[in-house]
Amino acid sequence: MLKIPGLIDPHVHLREPGATHKEDWDSGTSAALAGGFTLVLAMPNTQPPIFDAATLDLALAAARAKARCDYAQFLGAGPDNARDVRDVALRAAGLKMYLDQTYGELRLDSMLLWQEHFKTWPKHLPIVSHAESRSMAAVILMAAIYDRPVHIAHVSLREEILLIKAAKERGIKVTCEVCPHHLFLSQDDIPALSGATAGSAVEERPSTTAVQKTDGVRSGRSEVRPRLATQADVDALWQNLDIIDCFASDHAPHTLAEKDGENPPPGFPGLETMLPLLLTAVDAGRLTLDDLIQKMVINPRRVFSLPEQPDTWVEVDENATYEIRAAEMHSRCGWTPFEGWKVKGKVRKVMLRGHEAYRDGKILVEAGYGRNVRV
Ligand code: DOR
Ligand code: ZN
């Protein structure tokens, strides 16, 4: 049995308030424990979005009642809330800025609005940017101009990881995260994920275009932002592992009915598949266990100034091989893009602050056991 520290996922969508049919603080934090995570940072693109004191209270009340692992809640940067978010900054995981198209309403188009937040948000607290390609270049420049750190969410392209590498070499305070789906899936997997019939092609488009649909082929389950990239992009991420500070699931649950429906929302669940996928990569020699712990515990704790969790660890059967099955998961969304994948490494037991929180498929702590780490 392998014993590792409780893992930290700095990027999850738990859907409460507003879309608890997809996930809520209970099911989402149960999925976290089952995946070996003892601390998650929740994104603000809920309904309503979390963008001021009142909405932060709303999310934290639900979390206090229902969370089974520890947590903190992000605030969203909106067009006119720079002061509102600054006033409650210490109670939040950080500020999330959506600078590119994604799920939900929070998106800042004007660079004047970005600047407003860069000027107002306290320098010592994290800003996380959903910024792809050229907007990523712009936000890194802004971080350099305002001399403050910025964390780039879900890096997926070769041009992005190489730019972050160059920025780091220049001493710009940029950190980044990569998601398992951008490490283990590429555009080549889109037809199979979409349920397309053999031979039907899914058109390749640059990642900045809006909708990815072609005649007769539903992009369905493969929809995610940032989109799945080319194999060359995937290879570049693996070749630049040392530039990647954190692994983050971007756990973005939508139900199977929604993914297979008319207007499939973007997003993959990830909390329960991330560790086994990465442990399988460790077994294959693609990264070391030390890399994994750096990027799933040590670095996220440093980047987001998170406290250590005492008497907290995860026991993993590193030799257990099995097939990933959505039916065995705790997430409410009911599917995974990795269905049927053979993996090696199974979470057996999770200890959280001295209590057994999970063992062999069962959640053992009550709803409400989880603590807000920002109080
Ligand atoms: O695919 C995505 N889904 N990317 C995001 O940035 C948001 C997320 C969601 O909330 O569903
Ligand atoms: Zn996200």
mmCIF file with all atom_site columns, C-alpha atoms in Angstrom, residues 6 10 20 63 78 93 105 113 125 152 166-167 199 205 221 231 236 258 265 274 283 307 323 327 333 360:
data_model
loop_
_atom_site.group_PDB
_atom_site.id
_atom_site.type_symbol
_atom_site.label_atom_id
_atom_site.label_alt_id
_atom_site.label_comp_id
_atom_site.label_asym_id
_atom_site.label_entity_id
_atom_site.label_seq_id
_atom_site.pdbx_PDB_ins_code
_atom_site.Cartn_x
_atom_site.Cartn_y
_atom_site.Cartn_z
_atom_site.occupancy
_atom_site.B_iso_or_equiv
_atom_site.pdbx_formal_charge
_atom_site.auth_seq_id
_atom_site.auth_comp_id
_atom_site.auth_asym_id
_atom_site.auth_atom_id
_atom_site.pdbx_PDB_model_num
ATOM 1  C CA . GLY A 1 6   ? -4.154  14.310 0.831   1.00 0.00 ? 6   GLY A CA 1
ATOM 2  C CA . PRO A 1 10  ? -7.363  23.834 -7.272  1.00 0.00 ? 10  PRO A CA 1
ATOM 3  C CA . THR A 1 20  ? -27.645 20.716 -8.267  1.00 0.00 ? 20  THR A CA 1
ATOM 4  C CA . ALA A 1 63  ? -20.708 24.224 1.542   1.00 0.00 ? 63  ALA A CA 1
ATOM 5  C CA . GLY A 1 78  ? -17.346 40.776 -13.373 1.00 0.00 ? 78  GLY A CA 1
ATOM 6  C CA . ALA A 1 93  ? -9.848  30.986 -2.589  1.00 0.00 ? 93  ALA A CA 1
ATOM 7  C CA . GLU A 1 105 ? -22.037 34.274 -17.742 1.00 0.00 ? 105 GLU A CA 1
ATOM 8  C CA . LEU A 1 113 ? -12.000 45.617 -17.039 1.00 0.00 ? 113 LEU A CA 1
ATOM 9  C CA . LEU A 1 125 ? -3.965  36.783 -3.103  1.00 0.00 ? 125 LEU A CA 1
ATOM 10 C CA . ILE A 1 152 ? -3.142  30.270 -15.835 1.00 0.00 ? 152 ILE A CA 1
ATOM 11 C CA . ALA A 1 166 ? 9.679   31.905 -21.645 1.00 0.00 ? 166 ALA A CA 1
ATOM 12 C CA . ALA A 1 167 ? 7.802   34.133 -19.181 1.00 0.00 ? 167 ALA A CA 1
ATOM 13 C CA . GLY A 1 199 ? -15.409 7.357  -41.048 1.00 0.00 ? 199 GLY A CA 1
ATOM 14 C CA . ARG A 1 205 ? -10.757 24.235 -36.084 1.00 0.00 ? 205 ARG A CA 1
ATOM 15 C CA . ARG A 1 221 ? -19.532 14.537 -25.088 1.00 0.00 ? 221 ARG A CA 1
ATOM 16 C CA . GLN A 1 231 ? -1.359  15.257 -30.510 1.00 0.00 ? 231 GLN A CA 1
ATOM 17 C CA . ALA A 1 236 ? 4.426   19.427 -25.799 1.00 0.00 ? 236 ALA A CA 1
ATOM 18 C CA . GLU A 1 258 ? -27.231 17.352 -21.418 1.00 0.00 ? 258 GLU A CA 1
ATOM 19 C CA . PRO A 1 265 ? -22.436 22.184 -22.571 1.00 0.00 ? 265 PRO A CA 1
ATOM 20 C CA . MET A 1 274 ? -7.340  12.022 -12.315 1.00 0.00 ? 274 MET A CA 1
ATOM 21 C CA . ASP A 1 283 ? 3.770   3.143  -13.672 1.00 0.00 ? 283 ASP A CA 1
ATOM 22 C CA . PRO A 1 307 ? -2.826  25.413 5.052   1.00 0.00 ? 307 PRO A CA 1
ATOM 23 C CA . GLU A 1 323 ? -11.389 -0.426 -15.717 1.00 0.00 ? 323 GLU A CA 1
ATOM 24 C CA . ALA A 1 327 ? -21.404 3.639  -12.652 1.00 0.00 ? 327 ALA A CA 1
ATOM 25 C CA . CYS A 1 333 ? -23.191 13.553 -13.710 1.00 0.00 ? 333 CYS A CA 1
ATOM 26 C CA . ASP A 1 360 ? -13.225 1.087  -0.504  1.00 0.00 ? 360 ASP A CA 1
#
